[in-house]
Tab-separated table of C-alpha atoms in Angstrom:
chain	number	residue	atom	x	y	z
A	123	UNK	CA	43.293	-108.064	-9.501
A	124	UNK	CA	42.694	-107.926	-5.744
A	125	UNK	CA	41.090	-110.374	-3.322
A	126	UNK	CA	37.509	-109.835	-4.514
A	127	UNK	CA	38.422	-110.334	-8.156
A	128	UNK	CA	40.505	-113.386	-7.298
A	129	UNK	CA	37.613	-114.944	-5.414
A	130	UNK	CA	35.217	-114.261	-8.262
A	131	UNK	CA	37.559	-115.719	-10.853
A	132	UNK	CA	38.599	-118.847	-8.967
A	133	UNK	CA	35.607	-119.715	-6.801
A	134	UNK	CA	34.040	-123.075	-7.568
A	135	UNK	CA	30.454	-123.133	-8.725
A	136	UNK	CA	27.754	-123.471	-6.093
A	137	UNK	CA	26.762	-127.143	-5.737
A	138	UNK	CA	23.759	-128.248	-7.793
A	139	UNK	CA	21.851	-129.118	-4.621
A	140	UNK	CA	22.036	-125.414	-3.696
A	141	UNK	CA	20.686	-124.172	-7.019
A	142	UNK	CA	17.496	-123.092	-5.261
A	143	UNK	CA	17.824	-120.929	-2.148
A	144	UNK	CA	16.815	-121.698	1.423
A	145	UNK	CA	15.593	-125.253	0.692
A	146	UNK	CA	12.961	-124.098	-1.799
A	147	UNK	CA	12.011	-126.536	-4.553
A	148	UNK	CA	9.572	-124.709	-6.824
A	149	UNK	CA	9.272	-121.584	-8.941
A	150	UNK	CA	6.108	-120.604	-7.062
A	151	UNK	CA	7.916	-120.602	-3.725
A	152	UNK	CA	10.840	-118.621	-5.121
A	153	UNK	CA	8.386	-116.064	-6.503
A	154	UNK	CA	6.811	-115.664	-3.054
A	155	UNK	CA	10.252	-115.235	-1.516
A	156	UNK	CA	11.175	-112.499	-4.000
A	157	UNK	CA	7.824	-110.733	-3.586
A	158	UNK	CA	8.116	-110.767	0.204
A	159	UNK	CA	11.652	-109.430	0.081
A	160	UNK	CA	10.568	-106.521	-2.120
A	161	UNK	CA	7.928	-105.633	0.477
A	162	UNK	CA	10.501	-106.040	3.261
A	163	UNK	CA	13.010	-103.582	1.792
A	164	UNK	CA	10.206	-101.171	0.967
A	165	UNK	CA	9.144	-101.405	4.644
A	166	UNK	CA	5.660	-102.528	3.688
A	167	UNK	CA	5.843	-104.871	6.636
A	168	UNK	CA	2.229	-106.073	6.740
A	169	UNK	CA	2.468	-107.114	3.089
A	170	UNK	CA	5.880	-108.702	3.664
A	171	UNK	CA	4.604	-110.704	6.602
A	172	UNK	CA	1.478	-111.854	4.753
A	173	UNK	CA	3.588	-112.978	1.789
A	174	UNK	CA	6.019	-114.888	3.979
A	175	UNK	CA	3.085	-116.547	5.776
A	176	UNK	CA	1.872	-117.765	2.375
A	177	UNK	CA	5.357	-119.076	1.710
A	178	UNK	CA	5.331	-120.817	5.089
A	179	UNK	CA	2.250	-122.776	4.040
A	180	UNK	CA	4.061	-124.168	0.983
A	181	UNK	CA	5.450	-127.708	1.439
A	182	UNK	CA	8.992	-126.454	0.807
A	183	UNK	CA	8.724	-122.956	2.295
A	184	UNK	CA	8.775	-123.220	6.065
A	185	UNK	CA	12.507	-122.611	6.655
A	186	UNK	CA	12.751	-119.736	4.175
A	187	UNK	CA	9.604	-118.145	5.610
A	188	UNK	CA	10.805	-118.310	9.220
A	189	UNK	CA	14.169	-116.916	8.132
A	190	UNK	CA	12.457	-113.911	6.566
A	191	UNK	CA	9.804	-113.488	9.264
A	192	UNK	CA	12.620	-113.255	11.808
A	193	UNK	CA	14.133	-110.455	9.726
A	194	UNK	CA	10.780	-108.628	9.615
A	195	UNK	CA	10.596	-108.612	13.422
A	196	UNK	CA	14.242	-107.575	13.765
A	197	UNK	CA	13.813	-104.652	11.348
A	198	UNK	CA	10.754	-103.485	13.274
A	199	UNK	CA	12.725	-103.593	16.497
A	200	UNK	CA	15.661	-101.699	15.035
A	201	UNK	CA	13.546	-98.722	13.958
A	202	UNK	CA	11.338	-98.579	17.063
A	203	UNK	CA	13.499	-99.883	19.961
A	204	UNK	CA	10.313	-101.683	21.053
A	205	UNK	CA	11.230	-104.800	23.108
A	206	UNK	CA	8.057	-106.544	21.892
A	207	UNK	CA	9.446	-106.763	18.358
A	208	UNK	CA	12.715	-108.211	19.641
A	209	UNK	CA	10.753	-110.789	21.656
A	210	UNK	CA	8.894	-111.767	18.488
A	211	UNK	CA	12.203	-111.996	16.665
A	212	UNK	CA	13.636	-114.353	19.307
A	213	UNK	CA	10.588	-116.635	19.190
A	214	UNK	CA	10.874	-116.893	15.411
A	215	UNK	CA	14.646	-117.338	15.531
A	216	UNK	CA	14.248	-120.196	18.031
A	217	UNK	CA	11.692	-121.862	15.759
A	218	UNK	CA	14.039	-121.468	12.811
A	219	UNK	CA	16.909	-122.983	14.803
A	220	UNK	CA	14.824	-126.045	15.650
A	221	UNK	CA	13.754	-126.446	12.039
A	222	UNK	CA	17.303	-126.131	10.704
A	223	UNK	CA	18.502	-128.785	13.157
A	224	UNK	CA	16.387	-131.260	11.191
A	225	UNK	CA	17.997	-130.368	7.848
A	226	UNK	CA	21.060	-132.156	6.456
A	227	UNK	CA	24.327	-130.159	6.432
A	228	UNK	CA	24.585	-127.769	3.477
A	229	UNK	CA	25.843	-124.245	2.711
A	230	UNK	CA	22.333	-122.840	2.970
A	231	UNK	CA	21.749	-124.410	6.374
A	232	UNK	CA	25.042	-122.994	7.640
A	233	UNK	CA	24.308	-119.588	6.097
A	234	UNK	CA	20.893	-119.373	7.730
A	235	UNK	CA	22.245	-120.498	11.110
A	236	UNK	CA	25.110	-118.000	11.056
A	237	UNK	CA	22.840	-115.173	9.910
A	238	UNK	CA	20.362	-115.965	12.657
A	239	UNK	CA	23.216	-115.762	15.183
A	240	UNK	CA	24.290	-112.431	13.691
A	241	UNK	CA	20.725	-111.152	14.018
A	242	UNK	CA	20.669	-112.316	17.646
A	243	UNK	CA	23.855	-110.297	18.154
A	244	UNK	CA	22.223	-107.164	16.787
A	245	UNK	CA	19.055	-107.639	18.832
A	246	UNK	CA	20.983	-108.234	22.066
A	247	UNK	CA	23.160	-105.198	21.385
A	248	UNK	CA	20.123	-102.968	20.901
A	249	UNK	CA	18.695	-104.299	24.176
A	250	UNK	CA	22.076	-103.596	25.846
A	251	UNK	CA	22.498	-107.296	26.690
A	252	UNK	CA	26.191	-107.247	25.890
A	253	UNK	CA	27.248	-110.663	27.213
A	254	UNK	CA	24.480	-112.313	25.217
A	255	UNK	CA	25.486	-110.235	22.191
A	256	UNK	CA	29.121	-111.377	22.503
A	257	UNK	CA	28.119	-115.036	22.725
A	258	UNK	CA	25.869	-114.802	19.676
A	259	UNK	CA	28.561	-112.889	17.780
A	260	UNK	CA	31.052	-115.636	18.544
A	261	UNK	CA	28.704	-118.259	17.084
A	262	UNK	CA	28.039	-116.114	14.021
A	263	UNK	CA	31.735	-115.450	13.480
A	264	UNK	CA	32.609	-119.142	13.713
A	265	UNK	CA	29.788	-120.047	11.363
A	266	UNK	CA	30.637	-117.532	8.649
A	267	UNK	CA	34.375	-118.138	8.912
A	268	UNK	CA	33.951	-121.890	8.430
A	269	UNK	CA	31.462	-121.413	5.590
A	270	UNK	CA	33.741	-119.020	3.708
A	271	UNK	CA	36.628	-121.452	4.081
A	272	UNK	CA	34.655	-124.553	3.118
A	273	UNK	CA	32.493	-123.047	0.366
A	274	UNK	CA	34.295	-120.011	-1.099
A	275	UNK	CA	31.966	-120.132	-4.110
A	276	UNK	CA	28.925	-119.474	-1.904
A	277	UNK	CA	28.687	-115.666	-2.048
A	278	UNK	CA	25.895	-115.193	0.512
A	279	UNK	CA	28.328	-115.808	3.385
A	280	UNK	CA	30.517	-112.795	2.588
A	281	UNK	CA	27.904	-110.303	3.798
A	282	UNK	CA	27.894	-111.620	7.364
A	283	UNK	CA	31.642	-112.233	7.475
A	284	UNK	CA	32.344	-108.758	6.151
A	285	UNK	CA	29.968	-107.056	8.552
A	286	UNK	CA	31.524	-108.833	11.524
A	287	UNK	CA	35.084	-108.007	10.450
A	288	UNK	CA	34.133	-104.352	9.916
A	289	UNK	CA	32.282	-104.124	13.226
A	290	UNK	CA	35.072	-105.698	15.279
A	291	UNK	CA	37.674	-103.442	13.641
A	292	UNK	CA	35.649	-100.319	14.431
A	293	UNK	CA	35.098	-101.062	18.138
A	294	UNK	CA	37.080	-99.188	20.826
A	295	UNK	CA	40.501	-100.625	21.634
A	296	UNK	CA	39.415	-102.196	24.938
A	297	UNK	CA	36.620	-104.165	23.322
A	298	UNK	CA	38.895	-105.294	20.477
A	299	UNK	CA	41.485	-106.632	22.926
A	300	UNK	CA	38.792	-108.644	24.684
A	301	UNK	CA	37.377	-109.956	21.404
A	302	UNK	CA	40.826	-110.957	20.171
A	303	UNK	CA	41.091	-113.222	23.202
A	304	UNK	CA	37.771	-114.786	22.164
A	305	UNK	CA	39.121	-115.447	18.679
A	306	UNK	CA	37.697	-112.506	16.739
A	307	UNK	CA	40.007	-110.948	14.188
A	308	UNK	CA	40.161	-109.128	10.887
A	309	UNK	CA	40.453	-105.544	9.744
A	310	UNK	CA	38.057	-102.931	8.443
A	311	UNK	CA	39.560	-103.188	4.963
A	312	UNK	CA	39.115	-106.961	5.002
A	313	UNK	CA	35.492	-106.505	6.025
A	314	UNK	CA	34.908	-104.010	3.233
A	315	UNK	CA	36.436	-106.345	0.655
A	316	UNK	CA	34.063	-109.082	1.785
A	317	UNK	CA	31.083	-106.728	1.708
A	318	UNK	CA	32.007	-105.644	-1.814
A	319	UNK	CA	32.196	-109.305	-2.850
A	320	UNK	CA	28.676	-109.798	-1.473
A	321	UNK	CA	27.452	-106.638	-3.195
A	322	UNK	CA	28.807	-107.883	-6.526
A	323	UNK	CA	27.929	-111.586	-6.361
A	324	UNK	CA	25.302	-112.298	-3.717
A	325	UNK	CA	21.699	-112.809	-4.776
A	326	UNK	CA	20.058	-112.247	-1.414
A	327	UNK	CA	22.477	-109.963	0.413
A	328	UNK	CA	23.274	-107.391	-2.259
A	329	UNK	CA	21.036	-104.698	-0.799
A	330	UNK	CA	22.320	-105.161	2.741
A	331	UNK	CA	25.915	-105.219	1.521
A	332	UNK	CA	25.479	-101.966	-0.415
A	333	UNK	CA	23.835	-100.341	2.607
A	334	UNK	CA	26.618	-101.526	4.920
A	335	UNK	CA	29.364	-100.245	2.608
A	336	UNK	CA	27.623	-96.890	2.232
A	337	UNK	CA	27.151	-96.420	5.981
A	338	UNK	CA	30.787	-97.388	6.598
A	339	UNK	CA	31.865	-94.795	4.034
A	340	UNK	CA	29.725	-92.138	5.708
A	341	UNK	CA	30.333	-92.913	9.370
A	342	UNK	CA	33.799	-94.467	9.501
A	343	UNK	CA	35.847	-93.593	6.425
A	344	UNK	CA	35.258	-89.905	5.604
A	345	UNK	CA	33.882	-90.946	2.214
A	346	UNK	CA	30.509	-89.266	2.564
A	347	UNK	CA	30.011	-88.469	-1.161
A	348	UNK	CA	30.757	-92.079	-2.126
A	349	UNK	CA	28.337	-93.405	0.495
A	350	UNK	CA	25.723	-90.935	-0.615
A	351	UNK	CA	26.098	-92.020	-4.260
A	352	UNK	CA	25.762	-95.705	-3.368
A	353	UNK	CA	22.569	-95.050	-1.412
A	354	UNK	CA	21.294	-92.835	-4.239
A	355	UNK	CA	21.502	-95.811	-6.607
A	356	UNK	CA	19.407	-97.948	-4.256
A	357	UNK	CA	16.886	-95.133	-3.866
A	358	UNK	CA	16.649	-94.558	-7.603
A	359	UNK	CA	16.049	-98.263	-8.203
A	360	UNK	CA	13.084	-98.227	-5.815
A	361	UNK	CA	12.025	-94.707	-4.755
A	362	UNK	CA	8.907	-96.177	-3.135
A	363	UNK	CA	11.057	-97.992	-0.572
A	364	UNK	CA	10.774	-96.267	2.793
A	365	UNK	CA	14.043	-97.832	3.935
A	366	UNK	CA	15.972	-96.471	0.961
A	367	UNK	CA	14.235	-93.107	1.393
A	368	UNK	CA	15.383	-92.914	4.999
A	369	UNK	CA	18.972	-93.906	4.242
A	370	UNK	CA	19.282	-91.653	1.205
A	371	UNK	CA	17.811	-88.718	3.126
A	372	UNK	CA	20.285	-89.317	5.949
A	373	UNK	CA	23.146	-89.469	3.429
A	374	UNK	CA	22.051	-86.209	1.802
A	375	UNK	CA	21.906	-84.512	5.205
A	376	UNK	CA	25.357	-85.838	6.115
A	377	UNK	CA	26.680	-84.658	2.744
A	378	UNK	CA	25.425	-81.152	3.627
A	379	UNK	CA	22.677	-81.241	0.976
A	380	UNK	CA	20.119	-80.069	3.489
A	381	UNK	CA	17.518	-78.727	1.090
A	382	UNK	CA	17.290	-81.954	-0.907
A	383	UNK	CA	17.516	-84.015	2.272
A	384	UNK	CA	14.495	-82.166	3.621
A	385	UNK	CA	12.518	-82.864	0.445
A	386	UNK	CA	13.376	-86.579	0.409
A	387	UNK	CA	12.760	-87.070	4.131
A	388	UNK	CA	9.536	-85.069	4.072
A	389	UNK	CA	8.249	-87.245	1.222
A	390	UNK	CA	9.104	-90.291	3.322
A	391	UNK	CA	7.252	-88.910	6.346
A	392	UNK	CA	4.196	-88.226	4.191
A	393	UNK	CA	4.415	-91.661	2.572
A	394	UNK	CA	4.438	-93.492	5.855
A	395	UNK	CA	1.167	-91.907	6.899
A	396	UNK	CA	-0.466	-94.519	4.673
A	397	UNK	CA	-1.196	-97.853	6.396
A	398	UNK	CA	0.786	-99.888	3.857
A	399	UNK	CA	4.108	-98.712	5.353
A	400	UNK	CA	5.669	-99.429	8.737
A	401	UNK	CA	6.761	-96.169	10.374
A	402	UNK	CA	10.513	-95.467	10.513
A	403	UNK	CA	10.814	-93.028	13.395
A	404	UNK	CA	14.290	-91.858	12.360
A	405	UNK	CA	12.827	-90.114	9.315
A	406	UNK	CA	11.358	-87.533	11.686
A	407	UNK	CA	14.610	-86.989	13.557
A	408	UNK	CA	16.698	-86.427	10.438
A	409	UNK	CA	13.982	-84.294	8.885
A	410	UNK	CA	14.330	-82.092	11.960
A	411	UNK	CA	18.110	-82.016	11.496
A	412	UNK	CA	17.836	-81.072	7.817
A	413	UNK	CA	15.448	-78.250	8.727
A	414	UNK	CA	17.513	-77.071	11.699
A	415	UNK	CA	20.661	-76.542	9.612
A	416	UNK	CA	18.593	-74.408	7.234
A	417	UNK	CA	17.559	-72.232	10.216
A	418	UNK	CA	13.964	-73.509	9.931
A	419	UNK	CA	13.721	-73.823	13.678
A	420	UNK	CA	9.922	-73.895	13.957
A	421	UNK	CA	9.679	-76.690	11.374
A	422	UNK	CA	12.505	-78.581	13.096
A	423	UNK	CA	10.637	-78.271	16.386
A	424	UNK	CA	7.625	-80.063	14.868
A	425	UNK	CA	9.780	-82.903	13.515
A	426	UNK	CA	11.731	-83.367	16.749
A	427	UNK	CA	8.535	-83.394	18.804
A	428	UNK	CA	6.993	-86.004	16.515
A	429	UNK	CA	10.093	-88.178	16.846
A	430	UNK	CA	10.120	-87.927	20.639
A	431	UNK	CA	6.383	-88.577	20.847
A	432	UNK	CA	6.636	-91.738	18.752
A	433	UNK	CA	10.011	-93.176	19.766
A	434	UNK	CA	10.108	-94.489	23.327
A	435	UNK	CA	13.491	-96.211	23.024
A	436	UNK	CA	16.894	-94.719	23.852
A	437	UNK	CA	18.175	-94.243	20.282
A	438	UNK	CA	18.667	-90.500	19.597
A	439	UNK	CA	16.273	-89.666	22.427
A	440	UNK	CA	18.731	-87.648	24.523
A	441	UNK	CA	20.017	-85.845	21.448
A	442	UNK	CA	16.453	-85.342	20.210
A	443	UNK	CA	15.517	-83.489	23.403
A	444	UNK	CA	18.710	-81.444	23.255
A	445	UNK	CA	18.173	-80.441	19.624
A	446	UNK	CA	14.535	-79.617	20.356
A	447	UNK	CA	15.708	-77.371	23.185
A	448	UNK	CA	18.110	-75.606	20.819
A	449	UNK	CA	15.347	-75.129	18.248
A	450	UNK	CA	13.157	-73.536	20.917
A	451	UNK	CA	15.926	-71.307	22.254
A	452	UNK	CA	16.794	-70.166	18.722
A	453	UNK	CA	13.154	-69.029	18.486
A	454	UNK	CA	13.546	-67.014	21.686
A	455	UNK	CA	11.519	-69.450	23.809
A	456	UNK	CA	14.032	-69.829	26.621
A	457	UNK	CA	11.657	-71.029	29.363
A	458	UNK	CA	10.284	-73.819	27.181
A	459	UNK	CA	13.795	-74.752	26.111
A	460	UNK	CA	14.961	-75.154	29.719
A	461	UNK	CA	12.086	-77.552	30.452
A	462	UNK	CA	13.113	-79.619	27.437
A	463	UNK	CA	16.805	-79.565	28.385
A	464	UNK	CA	15.816	-80.964	31.768
A	465	UNK	CA	14.413	-84.035	29.998
A	466	UNK	CA	17.810	-84.918	28.513
A	467	UNK	CA	19.140	-88.081	30.114
A	468	UNK	CA	22.132	-90.164	29.044
A	469	UNK	CA	20.475	-93.580	29.208
A	470	UNK	CA	23.456	-95.226	27.454
A	471	UNK	CA	27.219	-94.810	27.496
A	472	UNK	CA	27.191	-93.623	23.869
A	473	UNK	CA	28.816	-90.505	22.418
A	474	UNK	CA	25.523	-88.905	21.391
A	475	UNK	CA	23.879	-89.451	24.768
A	476	UNK	CA	26.846	-88.176	26.768
A	477	UNK	CA	27.277	-85.099	24.567
A	478	UNK	CA	23.576	-84.260	24.740
A	479	UNK	CA	23.514	-84.579	28.538
A	480	UNK	CA	26.616	-82.428	29.040
A	481	UNK	CA	25.527	-79.698	26.649
A	482	UNK	CA	21.966	-79.633	27.955
A	483	UNK	CA	23.310	-78.983	31.454
A	484	UNK	CA	25.390	-76.087	30.110
A	485	UNK	CA	22.321	-74.657	28.392
A	486	UNK	CA	20.240	-74.953	31.580
A	487	UNK	CA	22.851	-72.984	33.521
A	488	UNK	CA	23.675	-70.429	30.815
A	489	UNK	CA	21.121	-68.849	28.497
A	490	UNK	CA	22.268	-68.748	24.895
A	491	UNK	CA	23.890	-65.415	24.082
A	492	UNK	CA	23.398	-63.484	20.863
A	493	UNK	CA	26.989	-64.409	19.945
A	494	UNK	CA	26.242	-68.114	20.384
A	495	UNK	CA	23.129	-67.854	18.251
A	496	UNK	CA	25.122	-66.193	15.476
A	497	UNK	CA	27.699	-68.970	15.702
A	498	UNK	CA	25.005	-71.629	15.317
A	499	UNK	CA	23.705	-69.836	12.224
A	500	UNK	CA	27.261	-69.676	10.884
A	501	UNK	CA	27.699	-73.424	11.408
A	502	UNK	CA	24.350	-74.009	9.759
A	503	UNK	CA	25.495	-72.078	6.710
A	504	UNK	CA	28.421	-74.492	6.375
A	505	UNK	CA	26.243	-77.536	7.068
A	506	UNK	CA	23.806	-76.495	4.337
A	507	UNK	CA	26.531	-75.679	1.748
A	508	UNK	CA	26.096	-71.911	1.797
A	509	UNK	CA	29.842	-71.465	1.552
A	510	UNK	CA	30.171	-67.738	0.922
A	511	UNK	CA	27.735	-66.933	3.708
A	512	UNK	CA	29.438	-69.440	6.005
A	513	UNK	CA	32.854	-67.882	5.456
A	514	UNK	CA	31.611	-64.372	6.247
A	515	UNK	CA	29.762	-65.468	9.348
A	516	UNK	CA	32.475	-67.772	10.667
A	517	UNK	CA	35.167	-65.129	10.216
A	518	UNK	CA	32.988	-62.657	12.077
A	519	UNK	CA	32.310	-65.206	14.827
A	520	UNK	CA	36.017	-65.971	15.135
A	521	UNK	CA	37.047	-62.328	15.505
A	522	UNK	CA	34.295	-61.355	17.939
A	523	UNK	CA	34.905	-64.336	20.276
A	524	UNK	CA	37.418	-63.842	23.108
A	525	UNK	CA	40.926	-65.150	22.437
A	526	UNK	CA	41.323	-68.706	23.691
A	527	UNK	CA	37.597	-69.234	24.168
A	528	UNK	CA	35.759	-72.370	23.115
A	529	UNK	CA	33.621	-70.217	20.804
A	530	UNK	CA	36.679	-69.023	18.902
A	531	UNK	CA	37.952	-72.628	18.667
A	532	UNK	CA	34.584	-73.697	17.312
A	533	UNK	CA	34.584	-70.960	14.678
A	534	UNK	CA	38.162	-71.834	13.708
A	535	UNK	CA	37.264	-75.510	13.391
A	536	UNK	CA	34.389	-74.805	11.025
A	537	UNK	CA	36.510	-72.384	9.001
A	538	UNK	CA	38.992	-75.230	8.647
A	539	UNK	CA	36.226	-77.568	7.554
A	540	UNK	CA	34.956	-75.021	5.041
A	541	UNK	CA	38.340	-74.577	3.387
A	542	UNK	CA	39.043	-78.297	3.639
A	543	UNK	CA	35.937	-79.383	1.709
A	544	UNK	CA	36.721	-76.729	-0.917
A	545	UNK	CA	40.210	-78.155	-1.377
A	546	UNK	CA	41.906	-74.999	-0.039
A	547	UNK	CA	44.286	-76.852	2.241
A	548	UNK	CA	46.669	-73.924	2.739
A	549	UNK	CA	43.826	-71.903	4.235
A	550	UNK	CA	42.380	-74.834	6.191
A	551	UNK	CA	45.713	-75.590	7.888
A	552	UNK	CA	46.005	-72.445	10.057
A	553	UNK	CA	42.325	-72.606	10.990
A	554	UNK	CA	42.658	-76.183	12.186
A	555	UNK	CA	45.956	-75.304	13.861
A	556	UNK	CA	44.289	-72.587	15.904
A	557	UNK	CA	41.632	-75.019	17.159
A	558	UNK	CA	44.330	-77.575	18.000
A	559	UNK	CA	46.445	-75.091	19.948
A	560	UNK	CA	43.537	-73.235	21.602
A	561	UNK	CA	40.668	-75.754	22.033
A	562	UNK	CA	39.089	-73.599	24.713
A	563	UNK	CA	37.860	-76.548	26.782
A	564	UNK	CA	39.066	-80.032	27.657
A	565	UNK	CA	35.578	-81.380	26.992
A	566	UNK	CA	35.038	-79.765	23.590
A	567	UNK	CA	35.796	-81.713	20.422
A	568	UNK	CA	37.162	-78.849	18.330
A	569	UNK	CA	40.864	-79.432	19.021
A	570	UNK	CA	41.088	-83.223	18.639
A	571	UNK	CA	38.737	-83.300	15.661
A	572	UNK	CA	40.723	-80.532	13.977
A	573	UNK	CA	43.755	-82.781	14.505
A	574	UNK	CA	41.902	-85.669	12.849
A	575	UNK	CA	40.926	-83.577	9.831
A	576	UNK	CA	44.469	-82.260	9.578
A	577	UNK	CA	45.585	-85.884	9.282
A	578	UNK	CA	43.010	-86.501	6.564
A	579	UNK	CA	44.328	-83.527	4.593
A	580	UNK	CA	47.862	-84.919	4.819
A	581	UNK	CA	46.613	-88.329	3.682
A	582	UNK	CA	44.793	-86.759	0.718
A	583	UNK	CA	48.050	-85.062	-0.294
A	584	UNK	CA	50.032	-88.291	-0.089
A	585	UNK	CA	52.011	-87.082	2.945
A	586	UNK	CA	51.945	-90.462	4.641
A	587	UNK	CA	54.421	-89.757	7.431
A	588	UNK	CA	52.726	-86.498	8.414
A	589	UNK	CA	49.291	-88.157	8.234
A	590	UNK	CA	50.420	-91.049	10.422
A	591	UNK	CA	51.805	-88.707	13.051
A	592	UNK	CA	48.698	-86.522	12.979
A	593	UNK	CA	46.348	-89.490	13.357
A	594	UNK	CA	48.376	-90.792	16.284
A	595	UNK	CA	48.330	-87.367	17.913
A	596	UNK	CA	44.546	-87.333	17.617
A	597	UNK	CA	44.350	-90.817	19.132
A	598	UNK	CA	46.593	-89.768	22.031
A	599	UNK	CA	44.487	-86.713	22.913
A	600	UNK	CA	43.389	-86.773	26.533
A	601	UNK	CA	39.891	-88.183	26.904
A	602	UNK	CA	37.056	-87.814	27.463
A	603	UNK	CA	36.033	-85.105	25.042
A	604	UNK	CA	32.869	-84.884	22.977
A	605	UNK	CA	32.657	-87.685	20.390
A	606	UNK	CA	35.991	-89.208	21.406
A	607	UNK	CA	34.864	-92.748	20.562
A	608	UNK	CA	33.884	-91.740	17.044
A	609	UNK	CA	37.269	-90.069	16.613
A	610	UNK	CA	39.043	-93.243	17.741
A	611	UNK	CA	37.100	-95.297	15.193
A	612	UNK	CA	37.873	-92.926	12.353
A	613	UNK	CA	41.560	-92.519	13.197
A	614	UNK	CA	42.286	-96.223	13.645
A	615	UNK	CA	40.547	-97.213	10.425
A	616	UNK	CA	42.323	-94.408	8.562
A	617	UNK	CA	45.722	-95.558	9.888
A	618	UNK	CA	44.948	-99.044	8.650
A	619	UNK	CA	44.375	-97.681	5.124
A	620	UNK	CA	47.572	-95.661	4.922
A	621	UNK	CA	50.273	-97.153	2.670
A	622	UNK	CA	53.558	-98.300	4.144
A	623	UNK	CA	55.899	-95.325	4.330
């Protein structure tokens, strides 16, 4: 039956006093709440805010309105990196905290307090205020943990608890050791079970739970098709939602459905030209990515430039400049590309920023050769599901690259990926093995990531002992190399899922 089923079957009913959410007492107020939430998830932020202001003027609506208005400001901050939106969020969150202090104890009060602390954690993290983020996370964790224990039949709490368990489990080992001292615990699988409980039973956190599960599948669990399908269902339920458009387009791109990703993301970019929508900058970045992997370098240039012009914050900025430089160099515009590469700066200690800065420096010092351009087109063929073309081009790239070079390792890695996704494990194995044995560079990711994918093949085949050893070998690879933190996340979470041998 499993934990989620057991909770659903045996959880006591929500108390009668909690029959209406967030201290609301009338059908009219509940209708305003639902209408505002529909606008919120569509990213029609002006309409959402106006609706929640109407709710705030209702005798019973002030707490619910402030709760949702805080979320509006947080969402705006997350997609823009604009500190002004985070400042607005904090003002509203402080007002909500004061208002909740006046309410009698109840599951909804505790839920709103814990969620507000979780939102403070996210805001502080985006602002790189990590001590403040840890303190807020501790309060959120305590709040959700106590609420789940005291009111197991209150399904709204499982979203926050699950997200915290999943996040803590996916952090690098050093952070997890520190957090364990502070009392944080749990596993990724526990977090996912809680998120699935919220997705199945929550009234107000279903959408967020589905999004969180899908992104975990895509980014942490090598379950990209499953994540894509979950986001597709949200998108199909409300194709006018800009948020669902963005996430579904990202999932399509990650699932190597570049042509459809381009169509979905382009429709989103066009939609948000109308004043009813709040602009999600990341649509432009991933539109550029979907076009780049189809060798539409001039179109990708336009999308990357629009992203960089609009988005002043650090998120994807270093990588945006690097990818723009590549798009220019692939068009033969070397001088322009160098000027763009010089703008790449690792403003944060994140994988993407560090990789972009390192590779941009290489590109400044070494013009892209014809061989390197052919290798990028070969990768793009794989990343856009042109499998026959990818195989021909990758084989050619492998044989023309010097033995032991990073270019040959890169070609071998993508040949391994190509055979892997086609289920041809016997052909993928020697390709991965070449990249593992001849990575070509200590900084390149091709060897350790080939090791990770080798482990995933073993796990798929039920070879638990071999998979365990391969994952541990990947984790023990000398760092740093490109995307080593992402590899650590993936390998640790995968080891947690493996059955006992």
